[in-house]
Amino acid sequence: MSWLKALRNKAKDTQKQYAPPVGPPPGVDLAPPPEWQPAPERRHTLGLYAEATEDEWESAQRFCAEYPPEPPRLFPSDVVEHIDAAGCRAWQIEQSRTPRFKGRIYNAGGNLKGSGGMDVVRVVTEVPCEDVCLMSDLPILAGLYDVHGKLGVYYEVKVLRMDGLIAVGTACRPYPVWRLPGWNRLSAGLHLDDLRKFFEDPDGGRDYTPLLTGVASGDTIGLGYSFALGTIFFTHNGARLPDAFTGVYLPRGAHDVYAAVGVEGACEFEVNFGGDVFRWKEGNEWAWRVEGHVGTLMGGPSGGDDELPSYNEVRGNRRTK
């Protein structure tokens, strides 16, 4: 059996000869990743033009402590069928029930594709309208559903009149409706009066970009969310602006994220979820449209027995002020 012993010795010698060196491979840094840091832009402690009251801030804090974020949910089958039939027109702005809102919301009506009618949501508010957050009735980012290879989601707001304030953003439910987007939990917003960006920031926000110097009647502000890095960016009259926030709403499967538009004073604007042509040309591509983002669960095909109550039913106990 001397040949077997020799073979074993040869195997040991070969293992030593080709064993990987001790330590990391050349050029690989095993140092821990850098700690998260806030956005580098200057942070303001006060708003540029107006401040919410201390009572409203405290009420929002109590609201968020009492009502935790809703988990992501499946669409009921009738909603999925409606989205398949109406496309982007299925998304609307939920009618506001708070007495703070003084105005009217004219929804597109969820018409079938190519059937005519309004293609965008129109909102008109009056001078007495106080700070209020209007949200889409369906999430633009549905956590339980596969992205089907899409790059992200996108929507636009066209400003027709702003004798007050308009804010374009996102939020998770439940959200204190008397607070503008970006001021509280799981919410982002670009405020068009002072052009500052906010993410969970109840103070004065941060400077955004010198590329955006003002918003006038007829201008369009878009908001996009990129799936790859959890990035929120904005557009102005079709031009993409720098990324505003990165690493938000992650992990993606943990959140249902809604479009959120804040308003105060006498304003008029249109919200376009894709029923009309976007000014940002890339947003018109399938990769950025909100439709086609539901129907298949993350990790596999959708099951027919997974139907849940409608979003309106599960949110029936939300508190308004």
Short mmCIF file of C-alpha atoms in Angstrom, two decimals:
data_model
loop_
_atom_site.label_atom_id
_atom_site.label_comp_id
_atom_site.label_asym_id
_atom_site.label_seq_id
_atom_site.Cartn_x
_atom_site.Cartn_y
_atom_site.Cartn_z
CA MET A 1 0.00 0.00 0.00
CA SER A 2 3.05 2.27 -0.32
CA TRP A 3 1.58 3.71 -3.51
CA LEU A 4 -1.52 4.90 -1.55
CA LYS A 5 0.67 6.61 1.02
CA ALA A 6 2.64 8.31 -1.73
CA LEU A 7 -0.56 9.50 -3.36
CA ARG A 8 -1.77 11.02 -0.09
CA ASN A 9 1.53 12.82 0.41
CA LYS A 10 1.34 14.19 -3.13
CA ALA A 11 -2.21 15.48 -2.49
CA LYS A 12 -1.06 17.25 0.65
CA ASP A 13 1.84 18.86 -1.20
CA THR A 14 -0.50 20.00 -3.99
CA GLN A 15 -2.97 21.47 -1.47
CA LYS A 16 -0.19 23.46 0.17
CA GLN A 17 1.06 24.66 -3.21
CA TYR A 18 -2.33 25.99 -4.34
CA ALA A 19 -3.82 27.03 -1.01
CA PRO A 20 -5.12 30.62 -1.07
CA PRO A 21 -2.93 33.15 0.71
CA VAL A 22 -3.88 34.35 4.16
CA GLY A 23 -5.93 37.57 4.20
CA PRO A 24 -8.13 39.26 1.60
CA PRO A 25 -7.39 39.06 -2.11
CA PRO A 26 -5.21 41.84 -3.52
CA GLY A 27 -7.11 45.09 -3.99
CA VAL A 28 -10.06 44.06 -1.78
CA ASP A 29 -10.78 46.35 1.15
CA LEU A 30 -12.53 44.55 4.01
CA ALA A 31 -12.98 47.67 6.11
CA PRO A 32 -16.56 48.24 7.28
CA PRO A 33 -18.68 50.49 5.05
CA PRO A 34 -18.84 54.16 6.01
CA GLU A 35 -21.56 55.17 8.39
CA TRP A 36 -24.67 56.84 6.97
CA GLN A 37 -24.45 60.62 6.86
CA PRO A 38 -27.15 63.19 6.17
CA ALA A 39 -27.31 65.02 2.86
CA PRO A 40 -24.45 67.52 2.53
CA GLU A 41 -26.64 70.51 1.73
CA ARG A 42 -27.15 73.20 4.33
CA ARG A 43 -29.96 72.37 6.75
CA HIS A 44 -32.29 75.18 7.86
CA THR A 45 -33.94 75.33 11.25
CA LEU A 46 -36.72 77.66 10.08
CA GLY A 47 -38.83 77.91 6.96
CA LEU A 48 -38.00 80.70 4.54
CA TYR A 49 -41.52 82.14 4.27
CA ALA A 50 -43.80 80.45 6.78
CA GLU A 51 -43.77 78.14 9.77
CA ALA A 52 -46.31 75.61 10.99
CA THR A 53 -47.43 76.07 14.57
CA GLU A 54 -45.92 74.23 17.50
CA ASP A 55 -49.33 72.69 18.25
CA GLU A 56 -49.51 71.19 14.75
CA TRP A 57 -46.02 69.74 15.14
CA GLU A 58 -46.91 68.19 18.49
CA SER A 59 -50.17 66.80 17.07
CA ALA A 60 -48.24 65.18 14.23
CA GLN A 61 -45.78 63.65 16.68
CA ARG A 62 -48.63 62.13 18.69
CA PHE A 63 -50.33 60.93 15.49
CA CYS A 64 -47.21 59.10 14.29
CA ALA A 65 -46.66 57.56 17.73
CA GLU A 66 -50.26 56.32 17.90
CA TYR A 67 -50.62 55.09 14.31
CA PRO A 68 -47.69 53.00 13.01
CA PRO A 69 -47.03 52.79 9.26
CA GLU A 70 -49.36 50.48 7.39
CA PRO A 71 -47.69 47.30 6.07
CA PRO A 72 -47.72 46.82 2.30
CA ARG A 73 -50.85 45.13 1.01
CA LEU A 74 -52.11 43.32 -2.03
CA PHE A 75 -54.54 45.00 -4.36
CA PRO A 76 -57.99 43.39 -4.50
CA SER A 77 -58.64 41.72 -7.84
CA ASP A 78 -61.08 44.40 -9.01
CA VAL A 79 -58.37 47.08 -8.61
CA VAL A 80 -55.87 44.99 -10.57
CA GLU A 81 -58.44 44.55 -13.33
CA HIS A 82 -59.19 48.28 -13.31
CA ILE A 83 -55.50 49.13 -13.66
CA ASP A 84 -55.20 46.66 -16.56
CA ALA A 85 -58.14 48.39 -18.26
CA ALA A 86 -57.49 52.06 -17.44
CA GLY A 87 -53.70 52.11 -17.15
CA CYS A 88 -52.25 55.20 -15.49
CA ARG A 89 -55.70 56.79 -15.33
CA ALA A 90 -56.56 54.41 -12.51
CA TRP A 91 -54.46 56.56 -10.16
CA GLN A 92 -56.35 59.51 -8.70
CA ILE A 93 -56.05 61.99 -5.84
CA GLU A 94 -58.12 60.95 -2.86
CA GLN A 95 -60.85 63.40 -1.91
CA SER A 96 -59.83 65.29 1.22
CA ARG A 97 -62.18 65.05 4.21
CA THR A 98 -60.38 67.48 6.49
CA PRO A 99 -62.02 70.89 7.02
CA ARG A 100 -58.61 72.46 6.47
CA PHE A 101 -58.98 71.79 2.74
CA LYS A 102 -60.90 74.50 0.94
CA GLY A 103 -61.22 73.65 -2.72
CA ARG A 104 -62.17 71.03 -5.27
CA ILE A 105 -60.50 67.93 -6.72
CA TYR A 106 -61.50 66.90 -10.24
CA ASN A 107 -60.26 63.39 -10.82
CA ALA A 108 -59.63 61.86 -14.22
CA GLY A 109 -62.32 59.32 -13.45
CA GLY A 110 -60.30 56.22 -14.27
CA ASN A 111 -61.56 56.07 -17.85
CA LEU A 112 -60.51 53.23 -20.09
CA LYS A 113 -57.46 53.77 -22.24
CA GLY A 114 -58.34 55.78 -25.32
CA SER A 115 -61.94 56.39 -24.20
CA GLY A 116 -61.60 60.16 -23.92
CA GLY A 117 -62.32 62.33 -20.89
CA MET A 118 -59.88 63.93 -18.46
CA ASP A 119 -56.37 62.54 -18.57
CA VAL A 120 -55.06 64.34 -15.47
CA VAL A 121 -56.30 65.27 -12.00
CA ARG A 122 -57.10 68.96 -11.52
CA VAL A 123 -57.01 70.61 -8.09
CA VAL A 124 -58.29 74.12 -7.32
CA THR A 125 -57.97 75.60 -3.83
CA GLU A 126 -59.13 78.85 -2.24
CA VAL A 127 -57.44 81.44 -0.04
CA PRO A 128 -58.68 79.96 3.29
CA CYS A 129 -57.09 76.57 2.49
CA GLU A 130 -54.66 75.67 5.26
CA ASP A 131 -51.66 73.36 5.00
CA VAL A 132 -52.94 69.99 3.80
CA CYS A 133 -51.44 66.89 2.24
CA LEU A 134 -53.36 65.31 -0.65
CA MET A 135 -52.43 61.72 -1.47
CA SER A 136 -53.03 59.33 -4.31
CA ASP A 137 -55.70 56.70 -3.72
CA LEU A 138 -53.34 53.93 -4.89
CA PRO A 139 -49.63 53.61 -4.11
CA ILE A 140 -47.21 54.51 -6.88
CA LEU A 141 -44.73 52.10 -5.27
CA ALA A 142 -46.42 48.87 -4.16
CA GLY A 143 -44.08 46.96 -1.86
CA LEU A 144 -45.42 43.43 -2.38
CA TYR A 145 -45.29 43.52 -6.17
CA ASP A 146 -42.46 42.80 -8.57
CA VAL A 147 -41.06 45.72 -10.56
CA HIS A 148 -41.07 43.68 -13.80
CA GLY A 149 -37.69 45.08 -14.82
CA LYS A 150 -38.83 48.68 -14.51
CA LEU A 151 -36.35 51.42 -13.63
CA GLY A 152 -38.73 53.29 -11.33
CA VAL A 153 -41.96 55.25 -11.09
CA TYR A 154 -42.73 58.86 -11.97
CA TYR A 155 -45.48 61.50 -11.90
CA GLU A 156 -45.74 65.23 -12.63
CA VAL A 157 -47.50 68.31 -11.26
CA LYS A 158 -48.20 71.27 -13.55
CA VAL A 159 -48.54 74.56 -11.69
CA LEU A 160 -51.32 76.77 -13.07
CA ARG A 161 -51.48 79.21 -10.16
CA MET A 162 -49.62 79.39 -6.85
CA ASP A 163 -50.82 82.19 -4.58
CA GLY A 164 -49.71 80.18 -1.61
CA LEU A 165 -47.68 76.98 -1.55
CA ILE A 166 -47.49 73.72 -3.48
CA ALA A 167 -45.27 70.82 -2.45
CA VAL A 168 -44.56 67.74 -4.59
CA GLY A 169 -43.63 64.56 -2.78
CA THR A 170 -44.30 61.07 -1.48
CA ALA A 171 -45.60 59.60 1.76
CA CYS A 172 -46.60 56.35 3.42
CA ARG A 173 -49.94 55.92 5.15
CA PRO A 174 -51.15 56.91 7.59
CA TYR A 175 -49.81 60.45 7.31
CA PRO A 176 -50.99 63.49 9.29
CA VAL A 177 -53.01 65.31 6.63
CA TRP A 178 -52.38 68.74 8.21
CA ARG A 179 -48.65 68.41 7.53
CA LEU A 180 -46.97 69.09 4.18
CA PRO A 181 -45.03 66.30 2.41
CA GLY A 182 -41.54 65.82 3.80
CA TRP A 183 -42.26 67.06 7.29
CA ASN A 184 -43.02 63.74 8.97
CA ARG A 185 -42.38 60.01 8.99
CA LEU A 186 -41.57 58.27 5.68
CA SER A 187 -42.33 61.34 3.59
CA ALA A 188 -40.33 63.40 1.09
CA GLY A 189 -41.19 66.68 -0.56
CA LEU A 190 -39.95 69.59 -2.65
CA HIS A 191 -41.62 72.81 -1.51
CA LEU A 192 -42.08 75.14 -4.45
CA ASP A 193 -42.17 78.40 -2.48
CA ASP A 194 -38.65 78.24 -1.03
CA LEU A 195 -37.38 75.42 -3.32
CA ARG A 196 -36.11 73.41 -0.38
CA LYS A 197 -36.24 69.65 -0.09
CA PHE A 198 -37.52 67.76 2.93
CA PHE A 199 -37.37 64.16 4.11
CA GLU A 200 -38.76 63.50 7.59
CA ASP A 201 -37.67 67.07 8.34
CA PRO A 202 -40.05 69.13 10.51
CA ASP A 203 -37.78 72.17 10.45
CA GLY A 204 -36.66 74.35 7.53
CA GLY A 205 -35.49 71.71 5.06
CA ARG A 206 -32.32 71.72 2.98
CA ASP A 207 -31.24 73.67 -0.05
CA TYR A 208 -31.80 71.56 -3.16
CA THR A 209 -30.03 72.74 -6.30
CA PRO A 210 -29.00 76.06 -7.89
CA LEU A 211 -30.39 74.71 -11.16
CA LEU A 212 -33.88 75.42 -9.86
CA THR A 213 -34.24 79.16 -9.25
CA GLY A 214 -38.00 79.55 -9.30
CA VAL A 215 -41.34 78.04 -10.28
CA ALA A 216 -43.83 80.06 -12.31
CA SER A 217 -47.33 79.48 -13.65
CA GLY A 218 -47.17 76.94 -16.44
CA ASP A 219 -44.10 75.17 -15.02
CA THR A 220 -44.08 71.42 -14.43
CA ILE A 221 -42.36 69.69 -11.52
CA GLY A 222 -41.92 65.92 -11.72
CA LEU A 223 -40.96 63.37 -9.08
CA GLY A 224 -39.23 60.09 -9.84
CA TYR A 225 -38.22 57.16 -7.67
CA SER A 226 -35.44 54.89 -8.93
CA PHE A 227 -35.65 51.29 -7.75
CA ALA A 228 -31.91 50.60 -8.02
CA LEU A 229 -30.71 52.72 -5.10
CA GLY A 230 -33.94 53.98 -3.60
CA THR A 231 -33.36 57.42 -5.08
CA ILE A 232 -35.82 60.30 -5.28
CA PHE A 233 -35.20 62.97 -7.90
CA PHE A 234 -37.18 65.85 -9.34
CA THR A 235 -37.56 67.35 -12.80
CA HIS A 236 -38.34 70.91 -13.92
CA ASN A 237 -40.04 71.48 -17.27
CA GLY A 238 -38.71 68.17 -18.57
CA ALA A 239 -35.11 68.53 -17.35
CA ARG A 240 -33.94 66.05 -14.73
CA LEU A 241 -32.46 67.71 -11.65
CA PRO A 242 -29.83 66.16 -9.31
CA ASP A 243 -30.83 63.33 -7.00
CA ALA A 244 -32.53 64.70 -3.91
CA PHE A 245 -32.44 61.65 -1.60
CA THR A 246 -30.85 58.21 -1.88
CA GLY A 247 -31.51 55.07 0.13
CA VAL A 248 -35.12 55.89 1.04
CA TYR A 249 -38.04 53.46 1.22
CA LEU A 250 -35.68 50.51 1.54
CA PRO A 251 -36.09 47.63 1.69
CA ARG A 252 -38.61 48.30 -1.07
CA GLY A 253 -40.85 45.40 -0.05
CA ALA A 254 -41.49 47.00 3.34
CA HIS A 255 -43.45 50.01 2.07
CA ASP A 256 -46.43 51.11 0.05
CA VAL A 257 -45.55 54.65 -1.09
CA TYR A 258 -48.13 57.14 -2.33
CA ALA A 259 -47.88 60.34 -4.33
CA ALA A 260 -48.32 63.27 -1.95
CA VAL A 261 -49.05 66.86 -2.98
CA GLY A 262 -49.16 69.57 -0.36
CA VAL A 263 -51.10 72.79 -0.83
CA GLU A 264 -51.90 75.98 1.06
CA GLY A 265 -53.69 79.12 -0.07
CA ALA A 266 -55.21 79.84 -3.48
CA CYS A 267 -53.62 77.44 -5.95
CA GLU A 268 -54.48 75.53 -9.09
CA PHE A 269 -52.53 72.60 -10.48
CA GLU A 270 -52.78 69.36 -12.45
CA VAL A 271 -51.43 65.97 -11.35
CA ASN A 272 -50.42 63.68 -14.19
CA PHE A 273 -49.83 60.00 -13.39
CA GLY A 274 -49.23 59.19 -17.05
CA GLY A 275 -52.65 59.73 -18.58
CA ASP A 276 -51.17 62.66 -20.51
CA VAL A 277 -47.69 63.01 -22.03
CA PHE A 278 -44.97 63.77 -19.49
CA ARG A 279 -42.65 66.72 -20.09
CA TRP A 280 -39.74 64.53 -18.94
CA LYS A 281 -39.44 62.39 -22.05
CA GLU A 282 -37.98 59.33 -20.33
CA GLY A 283 -41.02 59.22 -18.08
CA ASN A 284 -43.15 58.28 -21.08
CA GLU A 285 -41.24 55.02 -21.48
CA TRP A 286 -42.69 51.84 -20.03
CA ALA A 287 -39.76 51.58 -17.61
CA TRP A 288 -41.03 54.60 -15.61
CA ARG A 289 -44.82 54.34 -15.81
CA VAL A 290 -46.80 53.44 -12.69
CA GLU A 291 -48.95 50.96 -14.59
CA GLY A 292 -47.62 47.43 -15.03
CA HIS A 293 -46.18 47.45 -11.51
CA VAL A 294 -48.89 45.23 -9.99
CA GLY A 295 -50.26 41.75 -10.61
CA THR A 296 -47.15 39.66 -9.88
CA LEU A 297 -45.92 39.22 -6.33
CA MET A 298 -42.28 39.60 -5.42
CA GLY A 299 -40.65 36.20 -5.72
CA GLY A 300 -43.28 34.52 -7.86
CA PRO A 301 -46.63 34.58 -9.60
CA SER A 302 -49.61 36.07 -7.83
CA GLY A 303 -51.94 33.68 -6.12
CA GLY A 304 -55.63 33.98 -6.80
CA ASP A 305 -56.55 33.42 -3.13
CA ASP A 306 -54.43 36.31 -1.80
CA GLU A 307 -57.07 38.99 -2.25
CA LEU A 308 -57.33 41.48 0.60
CA PRO A 309 -59.87 44.21 1.44
CA SER A 310 -59.63 47.43 -0.53
CA TYR A 311 -57.29 50.21 0.56
CA ASN A 312 -60.25 52.41 1.48
CA GLU A 313 -61.63 49.69 3.77
CA VAL A 314 -58.40 49.16 5.69
CA ARG A 315 -57.86 52.91 6.05
CA GLY A 316 -61.38 53.64 7.27
CA ASN A 317 -60.20 54.38 10.80
CA ARG A 318 -57.61 57.01 9.88
CA ARG A 319 -57.79 60.18 11.89
CA THR A 320 -58.03 63.61 10.27
CA LYS A 321 -57.78 67.01 11.80
#
